[in-house]
Amino acid sequence: MTALPLSARRIEKPWGRRTLGEGFDPVPSGSPPVGEIVFESPNGAADELLLKYLFTSEKLSIQVHPDDSAARARGMARGKDEAWLVLDAEADSTLGLGLSEPAAPEALRAAALDGSLEALVDWRPVRAGDCIYSPAGTIHAIGAGVSLVEVQQSTDVTYRLYDYGRPRELHLDEALAVARPQARPAAQPPLDLGDGRIRLAAGPAFQMERLDGACEGRLSAPAGTAIWLLPLGGPAELDGRPMPLGSAWLVPDSAKVRLGGEAQILLAYPGGVTLPVWQAGPS
């Protein structure tokens, strides 16, 4: 079985943008801005992970996601770890990850209600190339002026703690039940795995790598899982087919594919599995 192209779905958001960057048509004048482009499998296969682009013109809500255990206790399939690969960022762009100082649940509730929570978040400057893994339970927010690729566990559960006075529902009880305010995830420097493979981030739910440069060789998905591929730059081919910017692909369980071209390609696959087999060179 060969790789499957994923379908791209645009999601309009008031905090989105009309200029989305290379690989995407601009949003027509008069149409609502686009905040997300989500990639979906046309046949519903391999829904463990989800890839999307995000484009922000405003700060997103301060929020938190449950882990697998908390999500399943509420009847959901899984929780939500996520990670972000920053593609572009304005000079003053930031991303909030954890709190600057630990806070008790009732102090967090009060801060969410009086608006002081924003000042408690640990806002970090971001720039193109940064990759951040955010485990479930981490209080976080994506700032304005950022374009990024998000890899996440495939679920739509989000608990909002604070939304800057916008008229949207908050989920304080649910959020405070799963938040780990002491958690400030450590940075994960890129790790060179050899043969042009760079590990960007690794966590219990999934891992992310980047193939750099001469992406010539064969890639094999581990048994029992799949690999998600997303081109980041340069001409790339997958089994002889072009991989244009703005596309994403799924390599099914145990499938083997041939990559080619001078490119950068993002790989994502579930955590706790054997690493994908990469055989560099012509074949």
mmCIF file of C-alpha atoms in Angstrom:
data_model
loop_
_atom_site.group_PDB
_atom_site.id
_atom_site.type_symbol
_atom_site.label_atom_id
_atom_site.label_comp_id
_atom_site.label_asym_id
_atom_site.label_seq_id
_atom_site.Cartn_x
_atom_site.Cartn_y
_atom_site.Cartn_z
ATOM 1 C CA MET A 1 0.000 0.000 0.000
ATOM 2 C CA THR A 2 1.355 3.417 -0.923
ATOM 3 C CA ALA A 3 1.035 6.793 0.785
ATOM 4 C CA LEU A 4 -2.357 8.504 0.940
ATOM 5 C CA PRO A 5 -2.754 12.242 0.244
ATOM 6 C CA LEU A 6 -4.698 13.951 3.021
ATOM 7 C CA SER A 7 -7.463 16.414 2.267
ATOM 8 C CA ALA A 8 -7.029 20.007 3.501
ATOM 9 C CA ARG A 9 -9.947 21.788 5.181
ATOM 10 C CA ARG A 10 -9.838 25.537 5.812
ATOM 11 C CA ILE A 11 -11.365 26.770 9.059
ATOM 12 C CA GLU A 12 -12.344 30.431 9.331
ATOM 13 C CA LYS A 13 -11.392 32.157 12.580
ATOM 14 C CA PRO A 14 -11.695 35.825 13.609
ATOM 15 C CA TRP A 15 -8.096 35.662 14.823
ATOM 16 C CA GLY A 16 -6.831 34.207 11.524
ATOM 17 C CA ARG A 17 -5.242 35.762 8.449
ATOM 18 C CA ARG A 18 -5.960 36.388 4.796
ATOM 19 C CA THR A 19 -2.373 35.888 3.618
ATOM 20 C CA LEU A 20 -1.390 32.319 4.473
ATOM 21 C CA GLY A 21 2.015 31.935 2.877
ATOM 22 C CA GLU A 22 3.566 29.721 0.240
ATOM 23 C CA GLY A 23 1.485 26.719 -0.720
ATOM 24 C CA PHE A 24 -1.889 28.328 -0.040
ATOM 25 C CA ASP A 25 -4.078 30.705 -2.027
ATOM 26 C CA PRO A 26 -4.806 33.982 -0.245
ATOM 27 C CA VAL A 27 -8.233 34.453 1.299
ATOM 28 C CA PRO A 28 -10.420 36.536 -1.061
ATOM 29 C CA SER A 29 -11.196 40.097 -0.044
ATOM 30 C CA GLY A 30 -14.427 40.246 1.922
ATOM 31 C CA SER A 31 -14.183 36.654 3.132
ATOM 32 C CA PRO A 32 -13.501 35.826 6.792
ATOM 33 C CA PRO A 33 -9.851 35.187 7.695
ATOM 34 C CA VAL A 34 -8.573 31.624 7.912
ATOM 35 C CA GLY A 35 -7.033 30.490 11.184
ATOM 36 C CA GLU A 36 -6.490 26.779 10.580
ATOM 37 C CA ILE A 37 -5.917 24.357 7.750
ATOM 38 C CA VAL A 38 -6.587 20.843 8.985
ATOM 39 C CA PHE A 39 -5.483 17.689 7.184
ATOM 40 C CA GLU A 40 -7.887 14.766 7.244
ATOM 41 C CA SER A 41 -7.810 11.231 5.921
ATOM 42 C CA PRO A 42 -10.503 10.762 3.275
ATOM 43 C CA ASN A 43 -11.305 7.256 4.504
ATOM 44 C CA GLY A 44 -11.035 7.907 8.239
ATOM 45 C CA ALA A 45 -7.931 5.722 8.565
ATOM 46 C CA ALA A 46 -5.161 6.271 11.109
ATOM 47 C CA ASP A 47 -6.778 8.979 13.175
ATOM 48 C CA GLU A 48 -4.336 8.773 16.080
ATOM 49 C CA LEU A 49 -2.572 12.016 15.097
ATOM 50 C CA LEU A 50 -3.713 15.203 13.390
ATOM 51 C CA LEU A 51 -1.675 17.758 11.428
ATOM 52 C CA LYS A 52 -2.733 21.341 10.872
ATOM 53 C CA TYR A 53 -1.425 24.806 10.019
ATOM 54 C CA LEU A 54 -2.270 27.755 12.283
ATOM 55 C CA PHE A 55 -2.125 31.427 11.277
ATOM 56 C CA THR A 56 -2.672 33.986 14.050
ATOM 57 C CA SER A 57 -3.301 37.727 13.984
ATOM 58 C CA GLU A 58 -4.349 37.825 17.676
ATOM 59 C CA LYS A 59 -3.499 35.899 20.822
ATOM 60 C CA LEU A 60 -5.383 32.625 21.114
ATOM 61 C CA SER A 61 -7.182 31.748 24.338
ATOM 62 C CA ILE A 62 -5.263 30.538 27.384
ATOM 63 C CA GLN A 63 -6.252 26.886 27.563
ATOM 64 C CA VAL A 64 -5.364 23.380 28.658
ATOM 65 C CA HIS A 65 -6.067 19.846 27.439
ATOM 66 C CA PRO A 66 -6.659 16.635 29.440
ATOM 67 C CA ASP A 67 -4.312 13.667 29.288
ATOM 68 C CA ASP A 68 -5.441 10.242 28.090
ATOM 69 C CA SER A 69 -6.621 9.103 31.511
ATOM 70 C CA ALA A 70 -8.703 12.223 32.210
ATOM 71 C CA ALA A 71 -10.154 12.216 28.702
ATOM 72 C CA ARG A 72 -11.172 8.562 28.834
ATOM 73 C CA ALA A 73 -12.827 9.112 32.208
ATOM 74 C CA ARG A 74 -15.125 11.535 30.357
ATOM 75 C CA GLY A 75 -15.829 9.117 27.513
ATOM 76 C CA MET A 76 -13.300 10.430 24.974
ATOM 77 C CA ALA A 77 -10.883 8.288 22.984
ATOM 78 C CA ARG A 78 -7.729 10.118 24.045
ATOM 79 C CA GLY A 79 -6.281 13.278 25.532
ATOM 80 C CA LYS A 80 -4.278 15.900 23.720
ATOM 81 C CA ASP A 81 -0.543 16.364 23.668
ATOM 82 C CA GLU A 82 0.502 18.791 20.952
ATOM 83 C CA ALA A 83 3.624 20.331 19.463
ATOM 84 C CA TRP A 84 4.307 23.361 17.305
ATOM 85 C CA LEU A 85 6.908 23.918 14.606
ATOM 86 C CA VAL A 86 7.122 27.670 14.007
ATOM 87 C CA LEU A 87 7.345 28.560 10.319
ATOM 88 C CA ASP A 88 7.237 32.330 10.600
ATOM 89 C CA ALA A 89 6.906 34.829 13.436
ATOM 90 C CA GLU A 90 6.822 38.580 13.750
ATOM 91 C CA ALA A 91 9.625 40.181 15.742
ATOM 92 C CA ASP A 92 7.591 40.473 18.948
ATOM 93 C CA SER A 93 5.659 37.193 18.697
ATOM 94 C CA THR A 94 5.388 35.013 21.778
ATOM 95 C CA LEU A 95 3.995 31.674 22.880
ATOM 96 C CA GLY A 96 2.748 31.024 26.403
ATOM 97 C CA LEU A 97 3.825 27.728 27.941
ATOM 98 C CA GLY A 98 3.147 27.007 31.590
ATOM 99 C CA LEU A 99 3.197 29.604 34.349
ATOM 100 C CA SER A 100 6.073 31.758 35.541
ATOM 101 C CA GLU A 101 5.340 30.616 39.108
ATOM 102 C CA PRO A 102 3.178 27.751 40.425
ATOM 103 C CA ALA A 103 -0.320 28.720 41.514
ATOM 104 C CA ALA A 104 -3.002 26.870 43.467
ATOM 105 C CA PRO A 105 -6.226 25.970 41.629
ATOM 106 C CA GLU A 106 -8.332 28.595 43.440
ATOM 107 C CA ALA A 107 -5.734 31.281 42.693
ATOM 108 C CA LEU A 108 -5.878 30.266 39.036
ATOM 109 C CA ARG A 109 -9.665 30.456 39.065
ATOM 110 C CA ALA A 110 -9.577 33.951 40.524
ATOM 111 C CA ALA A 111 -6.928 35.044 37.995
ATOM 112 C CA ALA A 112 -8.990 33.668 35.122
ATOM 113 C CA LEU A 113 -12.045 35.586 36.316
ATOM 114 C CA ASP A 114 -10.333 38.936 36.989
ATOM 115 C CA GLY A 115 -8.061 38.842 33.911
ATOM 116 C CA SER A 116 -4.747 38.621 35.750
ATOM 117 C CA LEU A 117 -4.077 35.097 34.422
ATOM 118 C CA GLU A 118 -2.466 36.555 31.301
ATOM 119 C CA ALA A 119 0.320 38.025 33.457
ATOM 120 C CA LEU A 120 0.928 34.656 35.168
ATOM 121 C CA VAL A 121 1.613 32.795 31.916
ATOM 122 C CA ASP A 122 5.238 32.240 30.928
ATOM 123 C CA TRP A 123 5.323 34.061 27.560
ATOM 124 C CA ARG A 124 8.377 33.090 25.521
ATOM 125 C CA PRO A 125 9.629 34.756 22.339
ATOM 126 C CA VAL A 126 9.448 32.514 19.277
ATOM 127 C CA ARG A 127 11.095 32.585 15.876
ATOM 128 C CA ALA A 128 11.030 30.499 12.728
ATOM 129 C CA GLY A 129 12.452 27.013 13.310
ATOM 130 C CA ASP A 130 11.473 26.737 16.974
ATOM 131 C CA CYS A 131 9.764 23.468 17.926
ATOM 132 C CA ILE A 132 7.866 23.167 21.213
ATOM 133 C CA TYR A 133 6.256 20.041 22.694
ATOM 134 C CA SER A 134 3.339 20.768 25.012
ATOM 135 C CA PRO A 135 2.197 17.756 27.069
ATOM 136 C CA ALA A 136 -1.440 17.491 28.124
ATOM 137 C CA GLY A 137 -2.074 19.441 31.314
ATOM 138 C CA THR A 138 0.189 22.334 30.280
ATOM 139 C CA ILE A 139 -1.472 25.751 30.448
ATOM 140 C CA HIS A 140 -0.634 27.420 27.142
ATOM 141 C CA ALA A 141 -1.547 29.980 24.494
ATOM 142 C CA ILE A 142 -0.261 30.825 21.023
ATOM 143 C CA GLY A 143 0.449 34.521 20.518
ATOM 144 C CA ALA A 144 -0.272 36.826 17.599
ATOM 145 C CA GLY A 145 1.749 37.042 14.403
ATOM 146 C CA VAL A 146 2.713 33.376 14.219
ATOM 147 C CA SER A 147 2.445 30.798 11.424
ATOM 148 C CA LEU A 148 3.124 27.248 12.503
ATOM 149 C CA VAL A 149 2.507 23.563 11.929
ATOM 150 C CA GLU A 150 0.772 21.796 14.792
ATOM 151 C CA VAL A 151 0.994 18.066 15.437
ATOM 152 C CA GLN A 152 -1.472 16.784 18.018
ATOM 153 C CA GLN A 153 -3.300 13.753 19.237
ATOM 154 C CA SER A 154 -6.463 13.574 17.183
ATOM 155 C CA THR A 155 -9.146 14.966 19.472
ATOM 156 C CA ASP A 156 -11.009 18.250 19.712
ATOM 157 C CA VAL A 157 -11.110 18.641 23.489
ATOM 158 C CA THR A 158 -10.018 22.086 24.709
ATOM 159 C CA TYR A 159 -10.725 23.735 28.057
ATOM 160 C CA ARG A 160 -10.501 27.541 28.018
ATOM 161 C CA LEU A 161 -9.231 29.316 31.110
ATOM 162 C CA TYR A 162 -9.165 32.877 29.769
ATOM 163 C CA ASP A 163 -10.088 34.572 26.484
ATOM 164 C CA TYR A 164 -9.219 38.273 26.946
ATOM 165 C CA GLY A 165 -12.856 39.301 27.414
ATOM 166 C CA ARG A 166 -14.129 37.731 24.196
ATOM 167 C CA PRO A 167 -17.705 36.451 24.485
ATOM 168 C CA ARG A 168 -16.873 32.753 24.466
ATOM 169 C CA GLU A 169 -17.521 30.083 27.052
ATOM 170 C CA LEU A 170 -14.857 29.289 29.629
ATOM 171 C CA HIS A 171 -14.417 25.817 31.134
ATOM 172 C CA LEU A 172 -12.916 26.621 34.509
ATOM 173 C CA ASP A 173 -13.966 23.500 36.409
ATOM 174 C CA GLU A 174 -12.771 21.161 33.666
ATOM 175 C CA ALA A 175 -9.558 23.107 33.082
ATOM 176 C CA LEU A 176 -8.554 23.315 36.735
ATOM 177 C CA ALA A 177 -9.202 19.586 37.158
ATOM 178 C CA VAL A 178 -6.563 18.687 34.544
ATOM 179 C CA ALA A 179 -4.111 21.621 34.625
ATOM 180 C CA ARG A 180 -0.603 21.088 35.928
ATOM 181 C CA PRO A 181 0.433 24.673 36.675
ATOM 182 C CA GLN A 182 3.830 23.610 37.999
ATOM 183 C CA ALA A 183 4.708 22.056 34.648
ATOM 184 C CA ARG A 184 6.974 24.171 32.458
ATOM 185 C CA PRO A 185 8.106 21.788 29.717
ATOM 186 C CA ALA A 186 11.812 21.946 29.077
ATOM 187 C CA ALA A 187 13.107 22.906 25.666
ATOM 188 C CA GLN A 188 14.168 19.995 23.476
ATOM 189 C CA PRO A 189 17.164 20.939 21.332
ATOM 190 C CA PRO A 190 17.188 19.349 17.864
ATOM 191 C CA LEU A 191 18.990 15.997 17.798
ATOM 192 C CA ASP A 192 20.920 14.875 14.726
ATOM 193 C CA LEU A 193 20.050 11.225 14.064
ATOM 194 C CA GLY A 194 22.260 10.943 10.987
ATOM 195 C CA ASP A 195 21.396 10.502 7.282
ATOM 196 C CA GLY A 196 19.719 13.902 7.216
ATOM 197 C CA ARG A 197 17.252 13.085 10.048
ATOM 198 C CA ILE A 198 16.766 15.673 12.784
ATOM 199 C CA ARG A 199 14.613 14.871 15.806
ATOM 200 C CA LEU A 200 12.639 17.997 16.658
ATOM 201 C CA ALA A 201 10.528 16.828 19.598
ATOM 202 C CA ALA A 202 9.623 13.632 21.416
ATOM 203 C CA GLY A 203 6.918 12.893 23.943
ATOM 204 C CA PRO A 204 4.759 10.024 25.136
ATOM 205 C CA ALA A 205 2.069 10.617 22.493
ATOM 206 C CA PHE A 206 4.179 11.229 19.393
ATOM 207 C CA GLN A 207 7.559 12.164 17.970
ATOM 208 C CA MET A 208 8.540 14.655 15.274
ATOM 209 C CA GLU A 209 11.487 14.565 12.902
ATOM 210 C CA ARG A 210 12.666 16.558 9.924
ATOM 211 C CA LEU A 211 14.399 15.164 6.863
ATOM 212 C CA ASP A 212 16.880 17.744 5.602
ATOM 213 C CA GLY A 213 18.625 18.135 2.272
ATOM 214 C CA ALA A 214 18.891 15.202 -0.090
ATOM 215 C CA CYS A 215 15.722 13.302 0.810
ATOM 216 C CA GLU A 216 16.587 10.342 -1.372
ATOM 217 C CA GLY A 217 15.757 6.941 0.009
ATOM 218 C CA ARG A 218 13.078 4.628 1.323
ATOM 219 C CA LEU A 219 10.936 5.106 4.404
ATOM 220 C CA SER A 220 9.149 2.241 6.153
ATOM 221 C CA ALA A 221 6.309 2.689 8.637
ATOM 222 C CA PRO A 222 6.619 0.574 11.786
ATOM 223 C CA ALA A 223 4.208 -2.341 12.139
ATOM 224 C CA GLY A 224 1.015 -1.338 13.879
ATOM 225 C CA THR A 225 1.230 2.392 13.209
ATOM 226 C CA ALA A 226 1.591 5.027 10.508
ATOM 227 C CA ILE A 227 3.743 8.039 9.596
ATOM 228 C CA TRP A 228 2.433 11.486 8.734
ATOM 229 C CA LEU A 229 4.484 13.522 6.223
ATOM 230 C CA LEU A 230 4.350 17.233 5.475
ATOM 231 C CA PRO A 231 6.729 19.043 3.076
ATOM 232 C CA LEU A 232 8.291 22.184 4.521
ATOM 233 C CA GLY A 233 10.363 23.386 1.569
ATOM 234 C CA GLY A 234 12.122 22.443 -1.615
ATOM 235 C CA PRO A 235 11.010 20.121 -4.397
ATOM 236 C CA ALA A 236 10.099 16.746 -2.934
ATOM 237 C CA GLU A 237 8.669 13.562 -4.402
ATOM 238 C CA LEU A 238 6.828 10.656 -2.819
ATOM 239 C CA ASP A 239 6.769 7.461 -4.891
ATOM 240 C CA GLY A 240 7.414 9.609 -7.956
ATOM 241 C CA ARG A 241 4.579 12.046 -7.200
ATOM 242 C CA PRO A 242 5.218 15.708 -6.348
ATOM 243 C CA MET A 243 4.789 16.732 -2.718
ATOM 244 C CA PRO A 244 3.792 20.398 -3.055
ATOM 245 C CA LEU A 245 3.898 22.826 -0.169
ATOM 246 C CA GLY A 246 0.508 22.889 1.480
ATOM 247 C CA SER A 247 0.033 19.137 1.165
ATOM 248 C CA ALA A 248 0.220 16.346 3.742
ATOM 249 C CA TRP A 249 0.442 12.578 3.396
ATOM 250 C CA LEU A 250 -0.134 9.411 5.390
ATOM 251 C CA VAL A 251 2.143 6.367 5.121
ATOM 252 C CA PRO A 252 -0.036 3.491 6.375
ATOM 253 C CA ASP A 253 0.884 0.682 8.761
ATOM 254 C CA SER A 254 3.924 -1.283 7.495
ATOM 255 C CA ALA A 255 3.955 0.513 4.105
ATOM 256 C CA LYS A 256 7.216 1.404 2.360
ATOM 257 C CA VAL A 257 7.574 4.552 0.264
ATOM 258 C CA ARG A 258 10.315 6.185 -1.783
ATOM 259 C CA LEU A 259 11.228 9.822 -1.168
ATOM 260 C CA GLY A 260 13.270 12.047 -3.437
ATOM 261 C CA GLY A 261 14.371 15.628 -3.916
ATOM 262 C CA GLU A 262 16.329 18.365 -2.172
ATOM 263 C CA ALA A 263 13.805 19.253 0.488
ATOM 264 C CA GLN A 264 12.748 19.510 4.090
ATOM 265 C CA ILE A 265 10.010 17.084 5.121
ATOM 266 C CA LEU A 266 8.333 16.851 8.522
ATOM 267 C CA LEU A 267 7.687 13.342 9.896
ATOM 268 C CA ALA A 268 5.303 12.629 12.776
ATOM 269 C CA TYR A 269 4.507 9.238 14.282
ATOM 270 C CA PRO A 270 3.105 7.912 17.582
ATOM 271 C CA GLY A 271 5.341 7.685 20.625
ATOM 272 C CA GLY A 272 6.458 4.416 22.129
ATOM 273 C CA VAL A 273 6.941 2.683 18.782
ATOM 274 C CA THR A 274 9.975 1.517 16.856
ATOM 275 C CA LEU A 275 11.503 4.362 14.898
ATOM 276 C CA PRO A 276 10.597 4.497 11.205
ATOM 277 C CA VAL A 277 13.255 2.840 9.061
ATOM 278 C CA TRP A 278 15.005 5.347 6.793
ATOM 279 C CA GLN A 279 17.362 3.957 4.143
ATOM 280 C CA ALA A 280 19.093 6.940 2.612
ATOM 281 C CA GLY A 281 20.386 6.887 -0.950
ATOM 282 C CA PRO A 282 19.115 5.775 -4.358
ATOM 283 C CA SER A 283 17.158 2.561 -4.392
#
